[in-house]
Amino acid sequence: MATAIALKVAKKHRSLALPRLLSWRCPGILRFCNSGLELLSHSPPEAESEMESNIASFAQIPGRKVLETFVEEFEIGSRTIRLETGKIARFANGSVVIRMDDTNVLSTVSSAKTDGSRDFLPLTVDYQEKQYAQGVIPTTFMRREGAPKERELLCGRLIDRPIRPLFPAGFYHEVQVMVNVLSSDGKQDPDVMAANATSVALMLSDIPWGGPIGMIRVGRIDGQFVFNPTMDELSSSDLNLVYACTRDKTLMIDVQAREVSEADLEAALKLAHPEAVKYIDPQIRLAQRAGKMKKEYTVSMIMNKAVEKIRNYVEEPIEAVFTDATYGKFERGEALDRITEGVRVKIEEEFDEECLKVLPKVVDNIRKQVVRKRIIEKGLRVDGRKLDEVRPLYCESGTYPILHGSSIFSRGDTQVLCTVTIGAPGDAQKLDSLVGPPTKRFMLHYSFPPFCINEVGKRVGLNRREVGHGTLAEKALLAVLPPEDDFKYTVRINSEVMSSDGSTSMATVCGGSMALMDAGIPVREHVAGLSVGLVSEVDPTTGIIKDYRILTDILGLEDHLGDMDFKIAGTKNGITAIQLDIKPAGIPLNIICECLGVARKGRIQILDRMEEEISAPRSMNDGNAPRLATMKLDEESLRRLLGPLGLHRKKIEKETGARIAVSDGIVTIVAKNHIIMEKAQQKVDFLVGREIQVGRIYKGIVSSIKEYGAFVELNGGQQGLLHISELSHELPSKVSDAVSVGQELSVMCIGQDVRGNIKLSLKATLPLRGSINLSAGSSDVSFCAEGGNLNVSKTETDIENAAYSTPSIIIRSAAECETQDGAKTWNSTEKTSRKSLPKPYNPVSSQSGTVGFGRFNSNVSPEQKAANLLRMAHIKKERDSISVDVYKQESEECTSKYKTKSSGMANHQNNSLKLGDKVTAKIYQIRTHGLVLEVGGGLRGMYKFEANGRKDFEVGEMILAKCSSFSDKGIPVFSLFEDKS
């Protein structure tokens, strides 16, 4: 109560100092203070005199200070808005705290004391969100906020755009707006609150300004419009409209939508205007009570005599330049510069100093008048186009095939290059904003290098213009991206402006849409955008627009000389993004709504041209397309994959180049192409293990040797017993004679013992001696290796990396190769039990080609066991039943082509190729490190170049070769010899 009494006195003294206009009291208006409210128009005089007497006694208490605070409260939709001034930031020219729920935003304005001797308004807006507002300490090294983030730059632009047109012409004093979020409950986005608070602060200050303004956010949920929606409500809204206006005109529009029709958007705008106007009256009341007198400023005047003199020199040449539609952007600028320099020379000869000072400004004004007059009176544009005509278009997709996606889009002289890069979910951008999602999986980065306008400049930090244009294009394309659950990749579009002559942000939308389709991203349809301009004729006495023309696809010059830059992007179904910037102090809403239909007509034309170039997303199955695989692991498998401090995962990423992300037990692997994906999956499979099935072949390493057999460690640390009876077709005397510790083997799972342990067999993977592949063709022969076929086109790798040893087999039969091919694929069923039993081999599921990660499967029914035994018996019978006569017939046909030169050489009439056999071989291929030799009978081997040996071979040349060894995959390795007989 004491504070309220003190405030009353302060208000009384202030009213004496203010002019009559700012001290009037509106009957029936509620006045608020920091201890309550009072209805001044209904307060009896006795109560006021009693309060004044109490103040006199309270103010005499030593050490007690009373802050003079003024408050206004009002409602917008279902939200209560509170404006408070006088409590904090009292030295600022104007300051106010706006509150909605538990979110508080402070806005302050200051003006420099200089005389403003310049020809532009140096207005800066700094918006900052510090982490203390949400009770968090920054995670940076210095534990404090650093350079402005993208969101802070965007919020600063949102404040700047509606307030800038309302500063009076000729006011060039430096003005700075600083906005700080004091507290945030995470429910309300502070950006709209900050813009309204800035309007109040300007009204309270002594800075000349033509406000106030009102700004409101509108959403649409289930077809119903919502004013000032919360962040949760926005997430389910198909419209995010930010609208700013004065009492009767529109100042700024910013829209992100999910293909909202022009009619629905027009309805939203007409509903938003009266709601935004509700912010205006409380600001006026607060300014009347606590505002300052607006200061006077000097406007530099140009004498009519100087204007007319310069006009006589330049008007006719300028009209000639703008009449000639053959001029390009730079040619037109050079012609205008020559006109200005010619007039300068004449004025210097006349020693007219006053005209020389104002020459550039007067020439610019005359140029503006000439262009606008031709558009209004004749409907003629600078480049000769009609008012609703779009510039010539050029579209190209797949410009650089090695990239995930790329495109070039040109409209007139404006050209952009857009590229798409697809990454892992972990590549998503982490956001530290007070509201909104913590990460962003779709990013569009827009760059405007100096060379695109033939200038010299530096590339430093984040640029407000680049961030704003990139975000606009990002909003436009976000509406057609597939849901995150269907497309888990992180996507980055990079837009490089190659040349600029107006609306490069809308060209980025078009180029980005084509690049997304070129990358194979399943976007629903194309998005295009263009900029609409306005040239109006205003009555100088009333300020009412008498006549106007709407321009489709404006040039950079038309943007500079016109009244509006209205960027509209969308699909054929509706609008996805809008950004409206204006130069005059407001444009009627009916003109804004008329522009929507004009923009749609031009947008459809651009979309048709883009669909001619690429109409649907490409396939992502080519070699350069990224790959993504997901798997769900139990805790034990996940620990093995990650390793201590994530060491195993980091090692896989370093060795393969793939990205591995883990979230809630789900592992996601993202690779640049299928080769990298296969390498990463193999390494993950080795660490984690996979499902063991009876009848399949797996690679393992001998971990220990016992008298009765050897233990083999399979992928993922699983072990099985290789009994001595399963080592080879001939029973060895000792286990150590057949295998050794550390040796890598390919073994088949043949079942389980009575204790549930895995039983392995080596001899089941070894063919009987004398079997030969009779199905190999002469043009593309494959050697059956461990778990699959080795094509001759990969022989170079085998020559480089072969581990030469004497195998116990020669060459496998066709039946065995078919069996091995069927056993190569993995089962896709995921299991989590580590000690479960082997699963019977299912030949149908093995052909599916899917990849899965898991553990053992113990669901082995008696019927499945019986079927597996019958299959294995059939394979053995088929393998042993190969006709020796057919084999001899094939061998005789081959040896008839290649006769031996020595009686000691093998002629392939034997049942096998043995070590030391000498043959005449034909050079089939010449590789980097050796030769692929064709021996005869469809058999091929390899020869590795010796250090100082011969290397001048030719394809088709016959050479003498000797079988010196076999690779670990059963491929014969030859050496050369000379026939000395």
PDB file of C-alpha atoms in Angstrom, residues 60 105 138 187 201 254 278 281 305 328 334 384 453 482 551 579 599 601 638 699 726 746 760 823 851:
ATOM      1  CA  GLN A  60      10.389  10.319   5.111  1.00  0.00           C
ATOM      2  CA  VAL A 105      11.188 -10.164 -22.110  1.00  0.00           C
ATOM      3  CA  PRO A 138      25.993 -22.826 -20.812  1.00  0.00           C
ATOM      4  CA  LYS A 187       5.675 -22.580 -23.566  1.00  0.00           C
ATOM      5  CA  ALA A 201       9.948   1.033 -25.676  1.00  0.00           C
ATOM      6  CA  ASP A 254       6.157 -14.165 -41.990  1.00  0.00           C
ATOM      7  CA  LYS A 278      -5.436  -4.908 -29.663  1.00  0.00           C
ATOM      8  CA  ASP A 281      -4.257   1.002 -27.341  1.00  0.00           C
ATOM      9  CA  LYS A 305      16.417  25.175 -57.803  1.00  0.00           C
ATOM     10  CA  GLY A 328      21.693  -6.015 -68.750  1.00  0.00           C
ATOM     11  CA  GLU A 334      27.390   1.590 -66.162  1.00  0.00           C
ATOM     12  CA  GLY A 384      10.614  -4.958 -71.292  1.00  0.00           C
ATOM     13  CA  ILE A 453      27.441  -9.126 -57.867  1.00  0.00           C
ATOM     14  CA  PRO A 482       9.021 -37.164 -45.513  1.00  0.00           C
ATOM     15  CA  LEU A 551       4.927  -6.844 -60.501  1.00  0.00           C
ATOM     16  CA  GLN A 579       8.191 -13.240 -46.188  1.00  0.00           C
ATOM     17  CA  ALA A 599       2.076 -15.141 -57.187  1.00  0.00           C
ATOM     18  CA  LYS A 601       0.032 -17.934 -61.416  1.00  0.00           C
ATOM     19  CA  LEU A 638      25.449 -52.927 -27.199  1.00  0.00           C
ATOM     20  CA  LYS A 699      34.192 -67.963 -40.299  1.00  0.00           C
ATOM     21  CA  GLU A 726      34.679 -83.427 -38.236  1.00  0.00           C
ATOM     22  CA  SER A 746      35.272 -71.761 -42.461  1.00  0.00           C
ATOM     23  CA  LEU A 760      30.824 -77.479 -35.936  1.00  0.00           C
ATOM     24  CA  ALA A 823      24.637 -70.574 -47.344  1.00  0.00           C
ATOM     25  CA  VAL A 851      20.609 -58.541 -43.136  1.00  0.00           C
TER      26      VAL A 851
END
